[in-house]
Amino acid sequence: LILSVPRDSAALSVGAEEVADAIAAEAGRRGVALDMMRTGSRGMFWLEPLVEVVRDGVRHAFGPVTAADVPGLFDAGFGDAHPLALGPTEVIPYLAEQERLTFVRCGITDPLSVADYRAHGGFAGLEKALALEPAAICDEVKDSGLRGRGGAGFPTGIKWRTVLEAPGDLKFICCNADEGDSGTFADRMIMEGDPFLLIEGMTIAALAVGAAEGFVYIRSEYPHAVATMREAIRLAEAEGWLGADMHGSGRSFHLEVRVGAGAYICGEETSMLESLEGRRGEVRPKPPLPALEGLFGKPTVVNNVLSLCAVPVILERGAAFYRDFGVGHSRGTQPFQLAGNIKRGGLVEKAFGISLHDLVYRFGGGTASGRPVKAVQAGGPLGAYLPESLFHLPKDYEAFAAEEAMVGHGGLVVFDDTADMAAQARFAMEFCAIESCGKCTPCRIGSTRGVEVIDRIRAGTDVDGNMALLDDLCTLMADGSLCAMGGLTPMPVRSALKHFPEDFHRPRQAAP
Ligand code: FMN
């Protein structure tokens, strides 16, 4: 019996470990020879724990499986007649309709087997990069159209070029794996399910800019990701893919994991650098850009996990291959993450250009509660609340910006019609008040005043006067904050006011 059970945190949180134990025990009792592999998650969370059994070389899915289901699954010979049988995994529409470039191995391979990674095309991008000049690697990434997946959407190749051209012998690659956005989990899934991909992407970045050291900054809430990354680094070093004189190339790259202490602001890149240097996570003014004066004042690449994980396939298959996916200035694919009140939550990697409607309904199946969808918050806690009338919007950085919204890290949090958008607007200000690093006044004080003003509006006190005050405060925070923490907090507030005025006891404006 050949099967796999995920060891991803999402699967573990709903009992994957108990299922794996039950399968091992049952196989032992029945004298069945068992070959069980622990994998990452396929990203279909409503089906976790998802057990996959290999029959005639094809993986067949069963889920969601509990430990109590295990004897029955053995009785049925893990056959198609069992009520939990889902058929061949790859033809489940949720998976079959995706365009997986980054998540191509996740849930399929053993995350801690270099051999398995190699057998599934791993390190092919790094092998190409080892034969290229640094500037040529930067150009390939620039030509692919890859933009930063951490939120700001800055072109990755241009950032690398800046670091390459910055003077200095000591340069760093820092991977931002703080993943603080609500409803996001793609960074974690990759680190737990395909950690060599991140190692490969970071190593290519190091070759591109001439860096010899790198750090993966992981939030403390991700203990499994921390452990998996550390072990993967050890294995990659042991097999010569990392460390001194990689594969006889004469080039070296050392990688370490650093664990954050749990602050949303530590995902902001300059704050993350402070934290990496051992200080409290406070934002630094920009300029200087981290690309020129970053970690310990040295030229530094700061990239999100997903940006770095997009790089190997770009090197392996060429910039044009990657650029062929997507629309406008949003090229390639984005691992979108469906969360909140949604029937089929999980990871959907698609080319840019897919509509919100398709993500929420075609993939997500609408709300988990079965009630109508009221809003989607796109791009984390600082992103806009979008009503159904905007669900035609394609996932595209510019199309979202035109509607005062953002794609961000690709997270979507769905709300049904029982949600109170005035309460959500208050929450945005409260979140900022709690998570602000306190360095600048608009963010530190403005957010607290924002909570108070929204409370007065919700209580019906001088609504017109307080509305004007809130608008003024939002402008001040957007224009005057040191970083996008205070700068973007007005986005969810303003979107709630604009799209759901009735929740603030205001009449809906006629469409222009
Ligand atoms: N970027 C991330 O990659 N992960 C995060 O958790 C994250 N959190 C952020 C939190 C705040 C308050 C702000 C203002 C920004 C955050 N960012 C985060 C964006 C980073 O500042 C930065 O733009 C990003 O790491 C750059 O990498 P990229 O170009 O690959 O996206």
GROMACS .gro file of N, CA, C and O in nm, residues 286 440-443 470-491 494:
model
  112
  286LYS      N    1   1.290   5.576   0.469
  286LYS     CA    2   1.347   5.548   0.337
  286LYS      C    3   1.345   5.678   0.258
  286LYS      O    4   1.240   5.742   0.256
  440CYS      N    5   0.607   5.687   1.405
  440CYS     CA    6   0.554   5.812   1.350
  440CYS      C    7   0.415   5.842   1.408
  440CYS      O    8   0.338   5.753   1.440
  441THR      N    9   0.386   5.971   1.418
  441THR     CA   10   0.265   6.017   1.486
  441THR      C   11   0.135   5.984   1.411
  441THR      O   12   0.039   5.941   1.474
  442PRO      N   13   0.130   6.001   1.278
  442PRO     CA   14   0.002   5.974   1.211
  442PRO      C   15  -0.047   5.832   1.236
  442PRO      O   16  -0.167   5.810   1.257
  443CYS      N   17   0.044   5.737   1.236
  443CYS     CA   18   0.008   5.596   1.255
  443CYS      C   19  -0.022   5.567   1.402
  443CYS      O   20  -0.124   5.508   1.436
  470LEU      N   21  -1.316   6.207   0.996
  470LEU     CA   22  -1.258   6.077   0.958
  470LEU      C   23  -1.189   6.087   0.822
  470LEU      O   24  -1.079   6.033   0.802
  471ASP      N   25  -1.254   6.160   0.732
  471ASP     CA   26  -1.196   6.177   0.599
  471ASP      C   27  -1.062   6.251   0.609
  471ASP      O   28  -0.962   6.212   0.547
  472ASP      N   29  -1.061   6.355   0.689
  472ASP     CA   30  -0.940   6.433   0.710
  472ASP      C   31  -0.829   6.347   0.772
  472ASP      O   32  -0.714   6.350   0.730
  473LEU      N   33  -0.868   6.269   0.870
  473LEU     CA   34  -0.771   6.182   0.940
  473LEU      C   35  -0.712   6.078   0.844
  473LEU      O   36  -0.592   6.053   0.845
  474CYS      N   37  -0.800   6.022   0.759
  474CYS     CA   38  -0.753   5.922   0.661
  474CYS      C   39  -0.652   5.986   0.566
  474CYS      O   40  -0.549   5.925   0.534
  475THR      N   41  -0.679   6.107   0.521
  475THR     CA   42  -0.586   6.176   0.431
  475THR      C   43  -0.452   6.197   0.501
  475THR      O   44  -0.345   6.172   0.444
  476LEU      N   45  -0.458   6.240   0.625
  476LEU     CA   46  -0.335   6.266   0.700
  476LEU      C   47  -0.254   6.138   0.720
  476LEU      O   48  -0.132   6.136   0.700
  477MET      N   49  -0.323   6.029   0.755
  477MET     CA   50  -0.250   5.902   0.776
  477MET      C   51  -0.189   5.853   0.646
  477MET      O   52  -0.074   5.807   0.643
  478ALA      N   53  -0.266   5.863   0.536
  478ALA     CA   54  -0.217   5.814   0.407
  478ALA      C   55  -0.096   5.896   0.361
  478ALA      O   56   0.002   5.840   0.310
  479ASP      N   57  -0.101   6.025   0.383
  479ASP     CA   58   0.007   6.112   0.332
  479ASP      C   59   0.124   6.126   0.428
  479ASP      O   60   0.237   6.150   0.384
  480GLY      N   61   0.098   6.114   0.557
  480GLY     CA   62   0.201   6.152   0.654
  480GLY      C   63   0.269   6.039   0.728
  480GLY      O   64   0.364   6.064   0.804
  481SER      N   65   0.226   5.914   0.705
  481SER     CA   66   0.287   5.804   0.781
  481SER      C   67   0.423   5.767   0.723
  481SER      O   68   0.449   5.785   0.604
  482LEU      N   69   0.507   5.714   0.808
  482LEU     CA   70   0.643   5.678   0.768
  482LEU      C   71   0.645   5.555   0.676
  482LEU      O   72   0.728   5.543   0.588
  483CYS      N   73   0.553   5.463   0.697
  483CYS     CA   74   0.547   5.345   0.608
  483CYS      C   75   0.402   5.314   0.576
  483CYS      O   76   0.311   5.384   0.617
  484ALA      N   77   0.385   5.205   0.501
  484ALA     CA   78   0.251   5.171   0.453
  484ALA      C   79   0.159   5.117   0.563
  484ALA      O   80   0.040   5.097   0.539
  485MET      N   81   0.210   5.095   0.684
  485MET     CA   82   0.121   5.051   0.793
  485MET      C   83   0.014   5.159   0.817
  485MET      O   84  -0.105   5.135   0.798
  486GLY      N   85   0.058   5.277   0.856
  486GLY     CA   86  -0.036   5.388   0.872
  486GLY      C   87  -0.086   5.438   0.737
  486GLY      O   88  -0.200   5.482   0.723
  487GLY      N   89   0.000   5.426   0.636
  487GLY     CA   90  -0.033   5.478   0.504
  487GLY      C   91  -0.148   5.405   0.437
  487GLY      O   92  -0.225   5.465   0.360
  488LEU      N   93  -0.162   5.276   0.466
  488LEU     CA   94  -0.267   5.198   0.399
  488LEU      C   95  -0.388   5.170   0.488
  488LEU      O   96  -0.491   5.125   0.439
  489THR      N   97  -0.378   5.197   0.617
  489THR     CA   98  -0.493   5.171   0.705
  489THR      C   99  -0.620   5.242   0.656
  489THR      O  100  -0.730   5.187   0.666
  490PRO      N  101  -0.608   5.362   0.597
  490PRO     CA  102  -0.730   5.425   0.543
  490PRO      C  103  -0.796   5.346   0.430
  490PRO      O  104  -0.915   5.366   0.404
  491MET      N  105  -0.722   5.257   0.364
  491MET     CA  106  -0.782   5.186   0.250
  491MET      C  107  -0.904   5.102   0.290
  491MET      O  108  -1.012   5.119   0.231
  494ARG      N  109  -1.186   5.352   0.409
  494ARG     CA  110  -1.252   5.426   0.301
  494ARG      C  111  -1.336   5.334   0.213
  494ARG      O  112  -1.442   5.373   0.164
   0.00000   0.00000   0.00000
